[in-house]
Amino acid sequence: MKYRKLGNTNEQLSAIGLGTMGMNHAYGVPDDKESLATLNLAIDLGINFWDTADIYAKGENEKLVSQVLVPNRDKIFIATKFGFRWDDNRTRSFDASPAYMKTAVEQSLKRLRIDHIDLYYAHRVDPNVPIEETVGAMAELVKEGKVRYLGLSEASAASIKKAHAVHPIAALQSEYSLLTRDPEAEILPLTKELGISFIPFSPLARGLVTNTLDISTLGDDDFRRTLPRYQEQYAENNRKLAEGFAALAGAKNVTPAQIALAWVLSQGENIIPIPGTKKTKYLRENAGAVDVDLTQGDLQTIDELLKKYPDTGARYTAEHEKLANN
Ligand SMILES: NC(=O)c1ccc[n+]([C@@H]2O[C@H](COP(=O)([O-])OP(=O)(O)OC[C@H]3O[C@@H](n4cnc5c(N)ncnc54)[C@H](OP(=O)(O)O)[C@@H]3O)[C@@H](O)[C@H]2O)c1
């Protein structure tokens, strides 16, 4: 494994992290045995940067992760998030108020069975709470020793600047992949300028760029079914694109997932992607992406493919976008 620094700290995080969301939330059928094997393999591979959230599987994701985290606490840098809440076990709302955060952090610590969280994110910026108040309350958690570093997810440039003025923001987690390039305009340059790590979520476009995902096989409750990009309308464009990435990968004797992750890594030294998987096979493959070098010719081929097949579809619905980039 190769390592990259977290923000302006001396923390060494694996250049490929592990997103645990899909182990029992949003994608496919959970397989706890394989997920636990994947978490254990991550330790063997030196993948020390793990990403969960309180909302994933209504807390069950944190509990699953804790089974491997607790006996290996000193080897893992654990990140979790707060803000989305289930009001009556059915209705989801967003709340990044200091009052809600105080209960959320205690619940995360309890489910994870640890006494401090390494990186605590506000899952979104709450349009109803000034960001200074949210981050001010998060900074109190640092003082209390419950949290070591602070992060934001899908925050606008204005919010990042305001938050960073209250307390150093170590990491900004937003969607970034071959298919989602929005952060390049403003957010990526800002994180580089402020010394903030940029953590791409869904760096494999939720599986779409791996040339293994057949959207017609997604289960009825698979979250991707609700997102524009995974609709039949874009299937042919995205299949051809994935096949193009696969051809490039084949020529380099690597896999399309490795091309996608190597591309993300090549966009800046402050970038640490957290591909998600519940499978040991995929985890090994993703770890190997740190050794894939993309030449100028490869990058050009990738750009040409993206230009040739531009109709990829939006990442989110308008409803989802409302909470992003506040
Ligand atoms: N901050 C936020 O709002 C936010 C939003 C979304 C996600 N996240 C975080 O980011 C993490 C990663 O994002 P993600 O899971 O949405 O998407 P992703 O990493 O882009 O893709 C995950 C999908 O790709 C598949 N996959 C993984 N490695 C593969 C490989 N080598 N070859 C073929 N397929 C492969 C997985 O399959 P299997 O499931 O079968 O292994 C899964 O279906 C999440 O786990 C979560 O921690 C954060």
Coordinates of C-alpha atoms and ligand atoms in Angstrom, one line a residue:
M1 CA 0.0 0.0 0.0
K2 CA 1.0 3.6 -0.4
Y3 CA 0.0 6.3 2.0
R4 CA -1.1 9.9 1.8
K5 CA -1.3 12.5 4.6
L6 CA -4.6 13.6 6.0
G7 CA -4.9 17.4 5.4
N8 CA -2.2 19.3 7.3
T9 CA -1.8 16.6 9.9
N10 CA 0.9 13.9 10.1
E11 CA -1.7 11.0 9.8
Q12 CA -0.7 8.5 7.2
L13 CA -3.8 7.1 5.4
S14 CA -3.8 4.4 2.9
A15 CA -4.1 6.0 -0.6
I16 CA -7.0 3.6 -1.2
G17 CA -9.4 3.6 1.6
L18 CA -12.4 1.3 2.2
G19 CA -16.0 2.5 2.0
T20 CA -18.2 0.1 4.0
M21 CA -21.6 1.4 3.1
G22 CA -22.5 -1.2 0.5
M23 CA -21.8 -4.1 3.0
N24 CA -25.3 -3.9 4.3
H25 CA -26.9 -0.7 2.9
A26 CA -28.0 0.5 -0.5
Y27 CA -26.4 -2.1 -2.8
G28 CA -27.3 -5.7 -3.3
V29 CA -27.7 -8.5 -0.8
P30 CA -25.6 -8.3 2.4
D31 CA -23.2 -11.1 3.0
D32 CA -21.8 -10.5 6.5
K33 CA -19.3 -13.4 6.4
E34 CA -17.7 -12.0 3.2
S35 CA -17.8 -8.4 4.5
L36 CA -16.0 -9.4 7.7
A37 CA -13.4 -11.3 5.6
T38 CA -13.1 -8.1 3.5
L39 CA -12.5 -5.9 6.6
N40 CA -9.9 -8.4 7.9
L41 CA -8.2 -8.5 4.5
A42 CA -8.1 -4.7 4.5
I43 CA -5.9 -4.8 7.6
D44 CA -3.5 -7.4 5.9
L45 CA -3.3 -5.1 2.8
G46 CA -2.5 -2.0 4.9
I47 CA -5.8 -0.3 4.1
N48 CA -6.2 1.6 7.3
F49 CA -8.7 4.3 6.3
W50 CA -12.3 3.1 6.7
D51 CA -15.5 5.0 6.0
T52 CA -18.9 4.4 7.5
A53 CA -21.8 6.6 8.7
D54 CA -24.5 6.4 11.3
I55 CA -27.3 6.3 8.7
Y56 CA -26.0 3.2 6.8
A57 CA -28.4 0.4 7.6
K58 CA -29.7 2.5 10.4
G59 CA -26.6 2.0 12.5
E60 CA -26.1 -1.7 11.6
N61 CA -23.1 -0.7 9.3
E62 CA -21.2 0.8 12.3
K63 CA -22.0 -2.3 14.3
L64 CA -20.7 -4.6 11.5
V65 CA -17.5 -2.6 11.2
S66 CA -17.0 -2.6 14.9
Q67 CA -16.5 -6.4 14.9
V68 CA -13.1 -6.0 13.1
L69 CA -12.4 -2.5 14.2
V70 CA -12.4 -3.2 18.0
P71 CA -9.8 -5.9 18.1
N72 CA -7.6 -3.9 15.6
R73 CA -8.3 -0.4 16.9
D74 CA -4.6 0.9 16.7
K75 CA -4.4 -0.2 13.0
I76 CA -7.5 1.6 11.8
F77 CA -8.3 5.3 11.1
I78 CA -12.1 5.3 11.4
A79 CA -14.3 7.9 9.8
T80 CA -18.0 8.2 10.4
K81 CA -20.7 10.8 9.8
F82 CA -23.8 12.3 11.3
G83 CA -26.7 14.4 10.1
F84 CA -29.2 12.1 8.3
R85 CA -31.7 10.8 10.8
W86 CA -34.6 8.4 10.9
D87 CA -37.5 10.1 12.7
D88 CA -39.8 7.1 13.1
N89 CA -37.8 4.4 11.6
R90 CA -39.3 5.2 8.2
T91 CA -38.9 8.9 7.4
R92 CA -35.5 10.2 6.7
S93 CA -34.6 13.9 7.4
F94 CA -31.5 15.9 7.8
D95 CA -30.4 17.6 11.0
A96 CA -26.9 18.9 11.6
S97 CA -27.9 21.0 14.6
P98 CA -25.5 20.9 17.7
A99 CA -28.3 19.3 19.8
Y100 CA -28.8 16.4 17.4
M101 CA -25.0 16.0 16.9
K102 CA -24.5 15.5 20.6
T103 CA -26.8 12.5 20.7
A104 CA -25.6 11.2 17.3
V105 CA -21.9 11.1 18.3
E106 CA -22.7 9.1 21.5
Q107 CA -24.7 6.6 19.5
S108 CA -21.9 6.2 16.9
L109 CA -19.3 5.6 19.7
K110 CA -21.6 3.1 21.3
R111 CA -22.3 1.2 18.1
L112 CA -18.6 1.3 17.0
R113 CA -17.6 0.3 20.6
I114 CA -14.7 2.8 20.7
D115 CA -13.9 5.8 22.9
H116 CA -13.0 8.2 20.0
I117 CA -13.7 8.7 16.3
D118 CA -10.7 9.5 14.2
L119 CA -12.6 11.6 11.6
Y120 CA -16.1 12.9 12.1
Y121 CA -18.0 14.4 9.2
A122 CA -21.1 16.4 8.9
H123 CA -22.8 14.3 6.2
R124 CA -24.2 17.4 4.5
V125 CA -24.3 21.1 5.4
D126 CA -27.7 21.7 7.0
P127 CA -29.4 24.6 5.2
N128 CA -31.3 25.4 8.4
V129 CA -28.2 25.7 10.6
P130 CA -25.3 28.1 10.1
I131 CA -22.2 26.1 9.2
E132 CA -20.3 27.9 11.9
E133 CA -22.7 26.5 14.6
T134 CA -22.4 23.0 13.3
V135 CA -18.6 23.1 13.1
G136 CA -18.4 25.0 16.4
A137 CA -20.2 22.1 18.1
M138 CA -18.0 19.5 16.3
A139 CA -14.9 21.4 17.6
E140 CA -16.2 20.9 21.1
L141 CA -16.1 17.1 20.5
V142 CA -12.4 17.5 19.6
K143 CA -11.8 19.3 22.9
E144 CA -13.6 16.6 24.8
G145 CA -11.4 13.9 23.1
K146 CA -14.4 12.2 21.4
V147 CA -13.3 13.1 17.9
R148 CA -9.8 13.7 16.5
Y149 CA -10.4 15.5 13.2
L150 CA -13.3 17.1 11.4
G151 CA -14.7 16.7 8.0
L152 CA -17.5 17.9 5.8
S153 CA -19.3 16.1 3.0
E154 CA -20.7 17.7 -0.2
A155 CA -20.1 21.2 1.1
S156 CA -20.0 24.3 -1.1
A157 CA -16.8 26.4 -1.3
A158 CA -18.4 29.1 0.8
S159 CA -19.2 26.7 3.6
I160 CA -15.8 25.1 3.5
K161 CA -14.2 28.5 3.9
K162 CA -16.5 29.5 6.8
A163 CA -16.1 26.1 8.5
H164 CA -12.3 26.1 8.1
A165 CA -12.2 29.6 9.8
V166 CA -13.9 28.1 12.9
H167 CA -11.8 24.9 13.2
P168 CA -9.4 23.2 10.7
I169 CA -11.3 21.0 8.3
A170 CA -9.1 17.9 7.6
A171 CA -11.2 16.3 4.9
L172 CA -13.9 17.1 2.4
Q173 CA -15.8 14.1 1.1
S174 CA -17.7 14.5 -2.1
E175 CA -18.6 12.4 -5.1
Y176 CA -15.8 12.3 -7.7
S177 CA -15.1 9.8 -10.4
L178 CA -14.6 9.5 -14.1
L179 CA -18.3 10.2 -14.5
T180 CA -18.7 12.9 -11.8
R181 CA -16.3 15.7 -12.4
D182 CA -18.1 18.6 -10.7
P183 CA -15.6 19.2 -7.9
E184 CA -12.9 20.0 -10.5
A185 CA -14.1 23.6 -11.0
E186 CA -13.9 25.0 -7.6
I187 CA -13.8 22.5 -4.8
L188 CA -10.7 20.5 -5.6
P189 CA -8.5 23.7 -6.1
L190 CA -9.9 25.1 -2.8
T191 CA -9.0 21.9 -0.9
K192 CA -5.5 22.0 -2.3
E193 CA -5.2 25.7 -1.4
L194 CA -6.4 25.1 2.2
G195 CA -4.5 21.9 2.8
I196 CA -7.7 19.8 3.1
S197 CA -7.7 16.1 2.0
F198 CA -10.3 15.5 -0.8
I199 CA -12.0 12.1 -0.3
P200 CA -13.9 11.0 -3.4
F201 CA -16.9 8.9 -2.6
S202 CA -18.4 6.6 -5.2
P203 CA -15.0 6.7 -7.1
L204 CA -16.2 3.7 -9.2
A205 CA -19.4 5.5 -10.1
R206 CA -21.2 3.0 -7.8
G207 CA -19.8 0.2 -10.0
L208 CA -20.7 1.6 -13.4
V209 CA -17.2 2.1 -14.7
T210 CA -15.9 -1.4 -13.7
N211 CA -17.5 -3.1 -16.7
T212 CA -19.0 -5.7 -14.3
L213 CA -22.3 -3.9 -13.5
D214 CA -25.4 -4.9 -15.4
I215 CA -28.1 -2.4 -14.3
S216 CA -30.9 -4.7 -15.5
T217 CA -29.9 -7.1 -12.6
L218 CA -30.2 -4.5 -9.8
G219 CA -32.6 -5.6 -7.0
D220 CA -35.8 -3.7 -6.5
D221 CA -34.5 -2.1 -3.3
D222 CA -31.1 -1.2 -4.7
F223 CA -30.6 2.5 -4.2
R224 CA -29.1 2.9 -7.7
R225 CA -32.5 2.2 -9.2
T226 CA -33.6 5.6 -7.9
L227 CA -30.7 7.5 -9.5
P228 CA -30.8 8.9 -13.1
R229 CA -27.5 7.5 -14.2
Y230 CA -28.6 3.9 -13.6
Q231 CA -31.7 4.1 -15.8
E232 CA -32.2 2.2 -19.0
Q233 CA -32.1 5.5 -21.0
Y234 CA -28.3 5.8 -20.3
A235 CA -27.5 2.1 -20.3
E236 CA -26.0 1.9 -23.8
N237 CA -23.9 5.0 -23.5
N238 CA -22.5 3.8 -20.1
R239 CA -22.0 0.3 -21.3
K240 CA -19.9 1.5 -24.3
L241 CA -17.9 3.8 -22.0
A242 CA -17.2 1.0 -19.6
E243 CA -16.2 -1.3 -22.4
G244 CA -13.8 1.5 -23.6
F245 CA -12.2 1.6 -20.1
A246 CA -12.0 -2.2 -20.1
A247 CA -10.1 -2.1 -23.5
L248 CA -7.6 0.3 -22.1
A249 CA -7.3 -1.8 -18.9
G250 CA -6.8 -5.0 -20.9
A251 CA -4.0 -3.3 -22.9
K252 CA -2.3 -2.4 -19.7
N253 CA -3.0 -5.8 -18.0
V254 CA -5.0 -4.2 -15.2
T255 CA -8.7 -4.0 -14.6
P256 CA -11.2 -1.2 -15.4
A257 CA -11.7 -0.6 -11.6
Q258 CA -8.0 -0.1 -11.3
I259 CA -8.0 2.4 -14.2
A260 CA -10.8 4.3 -12.6
L261 CA -9.0 4.5 -9.2
A262 CA -5.6 5.3 -10.7
W263 CA -7.3 8.1 -12.6
V264 CA -8.8 9.6 -9.4
L265 CA -5.4 9.3 -7.6
S266 CA -3.7 11.0 -10.4
Q267 CA -5.8 14.1 -10.0
G268 CA -3.9 15.4 -7.0
E269 CA -1.7 14.3 -4.1
N270 CA -4.4 15.4 -1.6
I271 CA -6.9 12.9 -3.0
I272 CA -7.7 9.7 -1.1
P273 CA -10.6 7.7 -2.7
I274 CA -12.7 5.3 -0.6
P275 CA -14.0 2.6 -3.0
G276 CA -16.7 0.5 -1.5
T277 CA -16.9 -3.3 -1.6
K278 CA -18.1 -6.3 0.3
K279 CA -15.8 -8.7 -1.6
T280 CA -12.2 -9.7 -0.9
K281 CA -11.6 -10.2 -4.6
Y282 CA -12.6 -6.6 -5.3
L283 CA -10.7 -5.3 -2.3
R284 CA -7.4 -6.9 -3.5
E285 CA -8.0 -5.4 -7.0
N286 CA -8.7 -1.9 -5.6
A287 CA -5.6 -2.0 -3.4
G288 CA -3.6 -2.8 -6.5
A289 CA -4.6 0.5 -8.1
V290 CA -1.9 2.3 -6.2
D291 CA 0.7 0.7 -8.4
V292 CA -1.0 1.5 -11.8
D293 CA 0.7 4.3 -13.6
L294 CA -1.3 6.1 -16.2
T295 CA 0.7 7.6 -19.1
Q296 CA -0.2 10.9 -20.9
G297 CA -1.4 8.6 -23.7
D298 CA -3.7 6.7 -21.3
L299 CA -5.1 10.0 -19.9
Q300 CA -5.8 11.2 -23.4
T301 CA -7.5 7.9 -24.3
I302 CA -9.7 8.3 -21.2
D303 CA -10.6 11.9 -22.2
E304 CA -11.4 10.8 -25.7
L305 CA -13.7 8.1 -24.4
L306 CA -15.5 10.5 -22.1
K307 CA -16.0 12.9 -25.0
K308 CA -17.2 10.1 -27.3
Y309 CA -19.8 8.9 -24.8
P310 CA -21.0 12.0 -22.9
D311 CA -24.6 11.0 -22.2
T312 CA -23.9 9.4 -18.8
G313 CA -26.9 10.8 -16.9
A314 CA -27.0 12.8 -13.7
R315 CA -25.5 11.3 -10.6
Y316 CA -28.5 12.4 -8.4
T317 CA -32.1 13.4 -8.7
A318 CA -33.0 17.0 -8.2
E319 CA -34.3 16.0 -4.7
H320 CA -30.9 14.6 -3.7
E321 CA -29.0 17.6 -5.2
K322 CA -31.0 20.0 -2.9
L323 CA -28.9 18.8 0.1
A324 CA -25.6 18.7 -1.8
N325 CA -23.3 21.7 -2.1
N326 CA -25.0 24.0 0.5
Ligands
LIG1 N1 -20.7 11.1 1.8 C1 -21.7 10.6 1.1 O1 -22.7 11.2 0.9 C2 -21.5 9.2 0.5 C3 -22.3 8.8 -0.5 C4 -22.1 7.5 -1.1 C5 -21.0 6.8 -0.6 N2 -20.2 7.2 0.4 C6 -19.0 6.4 0.9 O2 -18.2 6.1 -0.2 C7 -18.0 4.7 -0.3 C8 -17.7 4.3 -1.7 O3 -18.8 4.7 -2.6 P1 -19.9 3.7 -3.1 O4 -19.8 2.4 -2.4 O5 -21.1 4.4 -3.2 O6 -19.4 3.5 -4.7 P2 -18.2 2.9 -5.4 O7 -17.0 2.7 -4.5 O8 -18.0 3.8 -6.6 O9 -18.7 1.5 -6.0 C9 -19.2 0.5 -5.2 C10 -19.7 -0.6 -6.1 O10 -18.7 -1.0 -7.0 C11 -18.5 -2.4 -6.8 N3 -17.0 -2.7 -6.9 C12 -16.1 -2.3 -5.9 N4 -14.9 -2.7 -6.4 C13 -15.0 -3.3 -7.5 C14 -14.1 -3.9 -8.4 N5 -12.8 -3.9 -8.2 N6 -14.6 -4.5 -9.6 C15 -16.0 -4.4 -9.8 N7 -16.9 -3.9 -9.0 C16 -16.4 -3.3 -7.9 C17 -19.1 -2.8 -5.5 O11 -19.6 -4.1 -5.5 P3 -19.8 -5.0 -4.2 O12 -20.8 -4.2 -3.4 O13 -20.4 -6.2 -4.8 O14 -18.5 -5.3 -3.6 C18 -20.3 -1.8 -5.4 O15 -21.4 -2.2 -6.1 C19 -19.2 4.1 0.4 O16 -19.0 2.8 0.8 C20 -19.4 5.1 1.5 O17 -18.6 4.8 2.6 C21 -20.4 8.5 0.9

